Amino acid sequence: MYVNTKDILEKASKEFYAVPAFNINNLEFLIAILEGAVEKNAPVIIETSEGAIKYAGNGDPIRGAKFFVNLVKGYADTLNIPVALHLDHGKNIEYIAAAIKAGYSSVMIDASHEPFEENLKITKEVVKWAHAAGVSVEAELGQLAGIEDNVSAEENVLVDPEQAKIFVEETGVDFLAPAIGTSHGAFKFKGEAKLDFERLEKVKKLTNIPLVLHGASSVPVKYVELAEKYGADLGGAKGVPAEEIKKCVKLGINKVNTDTDLRIAFLAGLRKNLTENVKEFDPRKYFKEGMQFVKDVVMDRLEFLGAAGKA
Ligand SMILES: O=C(COP(=O)(O)O)NO
Ligand SMILES: [Ca+2]
Ligand code: NA
Ligand SMILES: [Zn+2]
């Protein structure tokens, strides 16, 4: 069933587990994710960046947002697990408005590159607007390095826990993404992963709302190697080890944004399948292996985040 993201995350926050938020751009990832969540009897959050909405709507945010709401709601309403649809890294007011109007469960307003007061002001506006439409809101404090669609920043700016307390009280935001050292994309960290756990613990204590970990892909070696075996060049790809993410969950992370891992898994399956089946020209056949790998990554993540069985 299609639900509000807040319902999923409040329960997770109370019981100290996390629910993955998987980014999609197309039908194949959506089917693989939802079938993985069904198999694990788990809640799941589907999220689309503004770039995904632009892609699905061929440049029109209203068309793209409606397309995804109908696609996700249509499929989710036939399932017995809670499914939410979230706008990831909302920055462009046109896209945020389109998502709210189309019926997204929640929207992120990402104004974390702005000065604190500006971020607070913009977020407050969006919260008023979204709440009037029954839509929940995520915001971000601090900055992640790395790239993702229209989101890019030179380097990490870690969250200030005291600021987080004020921010949550003043804005009424439903869940918060504190920057604690992760970054977007497949090339995280220069050297070892270093997440600021003490900082995370302080933010949870001071805000006591569901928290979001961005840039949380682990970049599993087996799919990187398989993709490279069939011609990809992902040299130097590195992610956040699952053990580090589990530590974050224990400290109060409840939504874990995962995009890159699904992209790499699908890429590996697609390259392998196309290479091994040179006569195949039915996409329902040559997409299958990539979809299976995406489903495997989804089920593994639902398991280690503690969302399995929580539907
Ligand atoms: O934060 C993410 C995804 O991060 P990854 O690139 O690590 O999958 N989406 O908002
Ligand atoms: Ca940001
Ligand atoms: Na988000
Ligand atoms: Zn992100």
GROMACS .gro file of C-alpha atoms and ligand atoms in nm:
model
  324
    1MET     CA    1   0.000   0.000   0.000
    2TYR     CA    2   0.107   0.356  -0.081
    3VAL     CA    3   0.183   0.541   0.245
    4ASN     CA    4   0.332   0.861   0.385
    5THR     CA    5   0.709   0.843   0.440
    6LYS     CA    6   0.668   0.980   0.791
    7ASP     CA    7   0.463   0.674   0.898
    8ILE     CA    8   0.742   0.445   0.780
    9LEU     CA    9   1.019   0.648   0.945
   10GLU     CA   10   0.850   0.721   1.280
   11LYS     CA   11   0.813   0.344   1.336
   12ALA     CA   12   1.176   0.286   1.230
   13SER     CA   13   1.296   0.562   1.462
   14LYS     CA   14   1.111   0.417   1.761
   15GLU     CA   15   1.249   0.068   1.697
   16PHE     CA   16   1.599   0.177   1.589
   17TYR     CA   17   1.608   0.016   1.246
   18ALA     CA   18   1.645   0.183   0.907
   19VAL     CA   19   1.452   0.173   0.579
   20PRO     CA   20   1.642   0.211   0.252
   21ALA     CA   21   1.538   0.484   0.009
   22PHE     CA   22   1.622   0.358  -0.340
   23ASN     CA   23   1.657   0.597  -0.632
   24ILE     CA   24   1.486   0.507  -0.959
   25ASN     CA   25   1.479   0.650  -1.310
   26ASN     CA   26   1.281   0.375  -1.486
   27LEU     CA   27   1.041   0.080  -1.471
   28GLU     CA   28   1.304  -0.192  -1.434
   29PHE     CA   29   1.459  -0.058  -1.111
   30LEU     CA   30   1.112   0.003  -0.964
   31ILE     CA   31   0.996  -0.355  -1.028
   32ALA     CA   32   1.321  -0.503  -0.894
   33ILE     CA   33   1.305  -0.291  -0.576
   34LEU     CA   34   0.939  -0.358  -0.499
   35GLU     CA   35   0.971  -0.731  -0.563
   36GLY     CA   36   1.276  -0.741  -0.335
   37ALA     CA   37   1.082  -0.564  -0.060
   38VAL     CA   38   0.787  -0.803  -0.102
   39GLU     CA   39   1.020  -1.100  -0.070
   40LYS     CA   40   1.166  -0.952   0.251
   41ASN     CA   41   0.822  -0.841   0.377
   42ALA     CA   42   0.970  -0.496   0.436
   43PRO     CA   43   0.868  -0.129   0.410
   44VAL     CA   44   1.054   0.053   0.132
   45ILE     CA   45   1.098   0.411   0.010
   46ILE     CA   46   1.123   0.485  -0.361
   47GLU     CA   47   1.290   0.816  -0.437
   48THR     CA   48   1.345   1.018  -0.753
   49SER     CA   49   1.586   1.306  -0.798
   50GLU     CA   50   1.480   1.614  -0.996
   51GLY     CA   51   1.691   1.470  -1.278
   52ALA     CA   52   1.482   1.152  -1.274
   53ILE     CA   53   1.160   1.354  -1.296
   54LYS     CA   54   1.306   1.557  -1.582
   55TYR     CA   55   1.407   1.232  -1.756
   56ALA     CA   56   1.066   1.060  -1.713
   57GLY     CA   57   0.874   1.375  -1.811
   58ASN     CA   58   1.100   1.450  -2.106
   59GLY     CA   59   1.180   1.786  -1.945
   60ASP     CA   60   0.835   1.860  -1.800
   61PRO     CA   61   0.834   1.838  -1.416
   62ILE     CA   62   0.455   1.800  -1.386
   63ARG     CA   63   0.446   1.517  -1.641
   64GLY     CA   64   0.745   1.344  -1.482
   65ALA     CA   65   0.608   1.373  -1.126
   66LYS     CA   66   0.263   1.246  -1.228
   67PHE     CA   67   0.423   0.962  -1.423
   68PHE     CA   68   0.617   0.841  -1.119
   69VAL     CA   69   0.324   0.882  -0.876
   70ASN     CA   70   0.096   0.676  -1.101
   71LEU     CA   71   0.365   0.415  -1.163
   72VAL     CA   72   0.459   0.373  -0.795
   73LYS     CA   73   0.109   0.412  -0.651
   74GLY     CA   74  -0.034   0.177  -0.914
   75TYR     CA   75   0.209  -0.101  -0.827
   76ALA     CA   76   0.223  -0.033  -0.451
   77ASP     CA   77  -0.156  -0.044  -0.410
   78THR     CA   78  -0.151  -0.408  -0.517
   79LEU     CA   79   0.108  -0.501  -0.249
   80ASN     CA   80   0.079  -0.576   0.124
   81ILE     CA   81   0.394  -0.380   0.217
   82PRO     CA   82   0.416  -0.004   0.291
   83VAL     CA   83   0.568   0.190  -0.001
   84ALA     CA   84   0.639   0.565  -0.006
   85LEU     CA   85   0.752   0.790  -0.293
   86HIS     CA   86   0.998   1.068  -0.207
   87LEU     CA   87   1.146   1.360  -0.401
   88ASP     CA   88   1.521   1.340  -0.342
   89HIS     CA   89   1.736   1.658  -0.327
   90GLY     CA   90   1.456   1.897  -0.416
   91LYS     CA   91   1.614   2.235  -0.500
   92ASN     CA   92   1.401   2.373  -0.780
   93ILE     CA   93   1.069   2.506  -0.648
   94GLU     CA   94   0.895   2.402  -0.974
   95TYR     CA   95   0.990   2.038  -0.910
   96ILE     CA   96   0.897   2.053  -0.540
   97ALA     CA   97   0.558   2.201  -0.628
   98ALA     CA   98   0.504   1.940  -0.901
   99ALA     CA   99   0.588   1.656  -0.662
  100ILE     CA  100   0.356   1.789  -0.389
  101LYS     CA  101   0.070   1.840  -0.637
  102ALA     CA  102   0.119   1.504  -0.807
  103GLY     CA  103   0.090   1.322  -0.471
  104TYR     CA  104   0.441   1.231  -0.361
  105SER     CA  105   0.453   1.095  -0.003
  106SER     CA  106   0.735   1.333   0.089
  107VAL     CA  107   0.976   1.587  -0.054
  108MET     CA  108   1.333   1.684   0.038
  109ILE     CA  109   1.409   2.053   0.029
  110ASP     CA  110   1.787   2.062  -0.003
  111ALA     CA  111   1.899   2.417   0.073
  112SER     CA  112   2.204   2.303   0.269
  113HIS     CA  113   2.443   2.491   0.041
  114GLU     CA  114   2.276   2.816   0.160
  115PRO     CA  115   2.375   2.994   0.483
  116PHE     CA  116   2.198   2.849   0.790
  117GLU     CA  117   1.935   3.127   0.821
  118GLU     CA  118   1.851   3.099   0.450
  119ASN     CA  119   1.822   2.720   0.466
  120LEU     CA  120   1.597   2.757   0.771
  121LYS     CA  121   1.374   3.014   0.599
  122ILE     CA  122   1.333   2.816   0.275
  123THR     CA  123   1.270   2.491   0.464
  124LYS     CA  124   1.007   2.657   0.685
  125GLU     CA  125   0.820   2.770   0.371
  126VAL     CA  126   0.827   2.426   0.211
  127VAL     CA  127   0.716   2.258   0.537
  128LYS     CA  128   0.410   2.485   0.562
  129TRP     CA  129   0.321   2.416   0.202
  130ALA     CA  130   0.385   2.043   0.206
  131HIS     CA  131   0.210   1.983   0.540
  132ALA     CA  132  -0.099   2.164   0.408
  133ALA     CA  133  -0.109   1.893   0.140
  134GLY     CA  134  -0.035   1.607   0.384
  135VAL     CA  135   0.317   1.563   0.246
  136SER     CA  136   0.614   1.512   0.484
  137VAL     CA  137   0.945   1.695   0.449
  138GLU     CA  138   1.316   1.613   0.466
  139ALA     CA  139   1.587   1.880   0.487
  140GLU     CA  140   1.967   1.872   0.504
  141LEU     CA  141   2.224   2.041   0.728
  142GLY     CA  142   2.589   2.046   0.629
  143GLN     CA  143   2.716   1.946   0.286
  144LEU     CA  144   2.817   1.623   0.117
  145ALA     CA  145   3.097   1.625  -0.138
  146GLY     CA  146   3.062   1.424  -0.454
  147ILE     CA  147   2.820   1.446  -0.743
  148GLU     CA  148   2.472   1.323  -0.810
  149ASP     CA  149   2.248   1.464  -1.084
  150ASN     CA  150   2.218   1.834  -1.014
  151VAL     CA  151   2.377   1.803  -0.669
  152SER     CA  152   2.748   1.871  -0.646
  153ALA     CA  153   2.973   2.022  -0.384
  154GLU     CA  154   3.350   2.050  -0.354
  155GLU     CA  155   3.387   1.918  -0.003
  156ASN     CA  156   3.219   1.799   0.312
  157VAL     CA  157   3.080   2.047   0.561
  158LEU     CA  158   2.974   1.850   0.870
  159VAL     CA  159   2.648   1.923   1.054
  160ASP     CA  160   2.653   2.136   1.372
  161PRO     CA  161   2.438   1.945   1.629
  162GLU     CA  162   2.333   2.261   1.818
  163GLN     CA  163   2.220   2.417   1.489
  164ALA     CA  164   2.028   2.097   1.410
  165LYS     CA  165   1.824   2.134   1.730
  166ILE     CA  166   1.725   2.492   1.646
  167PHE     CA  167   1.661   2.402   1.281
  168VAL     CA  168   1.421   2.118   1.363
  169GLU     CA  169   1.234   2.321   1.627
  170GLU     CA  170   1.197   2.626   1.402
  171THR     CA  171   1.107   2.449   1.077
  172GLY     CA  172   0.890   2.156   1.193
  173VAL     CA  173   1.069   1.941   0.938
  174ASP     CA  174   0.975   1.570   0.964
  175PHE     CA  175   1.316   1.415   0.904
  176LEU     CA  176   1.667   1.553   0.875
  177ALA     CA  177   1.978   1.458   0.673
  178PRO     CA  178   2.283   1.553   0.884
  179ALA     CA  179   2.611   1.554   0.687
  180ILE     CA  180   2.848   1.332   0.887
  181GLY     CA  181   3.119   1.252   0.631
  182THR     CA  182   2.960   1.054   0.347
  183SER     CA  183   2.950   1.175  -0.012
  184HIS     CA  184   2.748   1.092  -0.323
  185GLY     CA  185   2.853   0.868  -0.609
  186ALA     CA  186   3.092   0.577  -0.657
  187PHE     CA  187   3.418   0.743  -0.552
  188LYS     CA  188   3.374   0.818  -0.183
  189PHE     CA  189   3.643   0.912   0.065
  190LYS     CA  190   4.005   0.963  -0.015
  191GLY     CA  191   4.127   0.653   0.166
  192GLU     CA  192   3.926   0.501   0.452
  193ALA     CA  193   3.561   0.579   0.523
  194LYS     CA  194   3.544   0.821   0.811
  195LEU     CA  195   3.200   0.894   0.953
  196ASP     CA  196   3.159   1.121   1.255
  197PHE     CA  197   2.956   0.892   1.488
  198GLU     CA  198   2.980   1.121   1.791
  199ARG     CA  199   2.832   1.402   1.589
  200LEU     CA  200   2.551   1.177   1.469
  201GLU     CA  201   2.473   1.066   1.825
  202LYS     CA  202   2.450   1.432   1.938
  203VAL     CA  203   2.217   1.523   1.650
  204LYS     CA  204   1.982   1.235   1.737
  205LYS     CA  205   1.974   1.331   2.107
  206LEU     CA  206   1.912   1.699   2.031
  207THR     CA  207   1.650   1.653   1.757
  208ASN     CA  208   1.485   1.319   1.838
  209ILE     CA  209   1.339   1.286   1.485
  210PRO     CA  210   1.409   1.028   1.211
  211LEU     CA  211   1.748   1.093   1.048
  212VAL     CA  212   1.865   1.030   0.691
  213LEU     CA  213   2.204   0.906   0.568
  214HIS     CA  214   2.291   1.029   0.219
  215GLY     CA  215   2.572   0.887   0.008
  216ALA     CA  216   2.517   0.549   0.172
  217SER     CA  217   2.605   0.313  -0.114
  218SER     CA  218   2.861   0.044  -0.026
  219VAL     CA  219   2.975  -0.007  -0.389
  220PRO     CA  220   2.998  -0.391  -0.360
  221VAL     CA  221   3.321  -0.520  -0.516
  222LYS     CA  222   3.156  -0.821  -0.679
  223TYR     CA  223   2.936  -0.605  -0.901
  224VAL     CA  224   3.217  -0.361  -0.978
  225GLU     CA  225   3.438  -0.652  -1.087
  226LEU     CA  226   3.159  -0.814  -1.289
  227ALA     CA  227   3.081  -0.486  -1.467
  228GLU     CA  228   3.453  -0.439  -1.542
  229LYS     CA  229   3.482  -0.800  -1.663
  230TYR     CA  230   3.228  -0.707  -1.931
  231GLY     CA  231   3.393  -0.382  -2.033
  232ALA     CA  232   3.301  -0.115  -1.774
  233ASP     CA  233   3.568   0.115  -1.630
  234LEU     CA  234   3.481   0.192  -1.266
  235GLY     CA  235   3.841   0.212  -1.144
  236GLY     CA  236   3.877   0.333  -0.786
  237ALA     CA  237   3.507   0.293  -0.696
  238LYS     CA  238   3.464   0.289  -0.316
  239GLY     CA  239   3.164   0.304  -0.084
  240VAL     CA  240   3.059   0.297   0.281
  241PRO     CA  241   3.115  -0.049   0.436
  242ALA     CA  242   2.788  -0.210   0.554
  243GLU     CA  243   2.929  -0.233   0.908
  244GLU     CA  244   2.969   0.147   0.921
  245ILE     CA  245   2.611   0.195   0.806
  246LYS     CA  246   2.487  -0.049   1.073
  247LYS     CA  247   2.665   0.164   1.334
  248CYS     CA  248   2.483   0.470   1.202
  249VAL     CA  249   2.150   0.288   1.234
  250LYS     CA  250   2.224   0.206   1.599
  251LEU     CA  251   2.286   0.579   1.654
  252GLY     CA  252   1.958   0.689   1.498
  253ILE     CA  253   1.976   0.686   1.119
  254ASN     CA  254   1.637   0.564   0.988
  255LYS     CA  255   1.639   0.636   0.610
  256VAL     CA  256   1.940   0.518   0.406
  257ASN     CA  257   1.968   0.669   0.057
  258THR     CA  258   2.098   0.418  -0.198
  259ASP     CA  259   2.144   0.500  -0.564
  260THR     CA  260   2.493   0.410  -0.686
  261ASP     CA  261   2.478   0.045  -0.570
  262LEU     CA  262   2.169  -0.019  -0.782
  263ARG     CA  263   2.325   0.152  -1.085
  264ILE     CA  264   2.639  -0.063  -1.064
  265ALA     CA  265   2.443  -0.387  -1.005
  266PHE     CA  266   2.219  -0.317  -1.304
  267LEU     CA  267   2.516  -0.221  -1.520
  268ALA     CA  268   2.693  -0.549  -1.437
  269GLY     CA  269   2.387  -0.759  -1.522
  270LEU     CA  270   2.312  -0.570  -1.841
  271ARG     CA  271   2.670  -0.585  -1.973
  272LYS     CA  272   2.695  -0.956  -1.886
  273ASN     CA  273   2.361  -1.042  -2.046
  274LEU     CA  274   2.419  -0.845  -2.365
  275THR     CA  275   2.766  -0.998  -2.409
  276GLU     CA  276   2.641  -1.353  -2.352
  277ASN     CA  277   2.327  -1.325  -2.566
  278VAL     CA  278   2.434  -1.156  -2.885
  279LYS     CA  279   2.117  -1.259  -3.069
  280GLU     CA  280   1.875  -1.128  -2.804
  281PHE     CA  281   1.679  -0.812  -2.887
  282ASP     CA  282   1.384  -0.835  -2.641
  283PRO     CA  283   1.452  -0.588  -2.352
  284ARG     CA  284   1.233  -0.799  -2.123
  285LYS     CA  285   1.499  -1.066  -2.165
  286TYR     CA  286   1.826  -0.871  -2.167
  287PHE     CA  287   1.721  -0.644  -1.873
  288LYS     CA  288   1.634  -0.948  -1.658
  289GLU     CA  289   1.980  -1.022  -1.521
  290GLY     CA  290   2.043  -0.660  -1.425
  291MET     CA  291   1.704  -0.649  -1.253
  292GLN     CA  292   1.788  -0.963  -1.060
  293PHE     CA  293   2.116  -0.811  -0.939
  294VAL     CA  294   1.930  -0.495  -0.832
  295LYS     CA  295   1.681  -0.713  -0.644
  296ASP     CA  296   1.967  -0.898  -0.473
  297VAL     CA  297   2.126  -0.569  -0.357
  298VAL     CA  298   1.783  -0.449  -0.236
  299MET     CA  299   1.714  -0.766  -0.035
  300ASP     CA  300   2.062  -0.761   0.118
  301ARG     CA  301   2.022  -0.398   0.226
  302LEU     CA  302   1.671  -0.453   0.370
  303GLU     CA  303   1.821  -0.736   0.574
  304PHE     CA  304   2.123  -0.554   0.718
  305LEU     CA  305   1.930  -0.234   0.791
  306GLY     CA  306   1.677  -0.433   0.996
  307ALA     CA  307   1.379  -0.345   0.776
  308ALA     CA  308   1.316  -0.707   0.673
  309GLY     CA  309   0.997  -0.840   0.832
  310LYS     CA  310   0.885  -0.492   0.945
  311ALA     CA  311   0.610  -0.442   0.683
  312LIG     O1  312   2.241   1.011  -0.125
  312LIG     C1  313   2.194   0.953  -0.221
  312LIG     C2  314   2.256   0.827  -0.283
  312LIG     O2  315   2.392   0.814  -0.247
  312LIG     P1  316   2.486   0.706  -0.321
  312LIG     O3  317   2.545   0.772  -0.442
  312LIG     O4  318   2.588   0.670  -0.218
  312LIG     O5  319   2.400   0.587  -0.360
  312LIG     N1  320   2.080   0.998  -0.277
  312LIG     O6  321   2.020   1.112  -0.230
  313CA      CA  322   2.275   1.952   0.001
  314NA      NA  323   1.634   1.250   0.022
  315ZN      ZN  324   2.175   1.235  -0.141
   0.00000   0.00000   0.00000
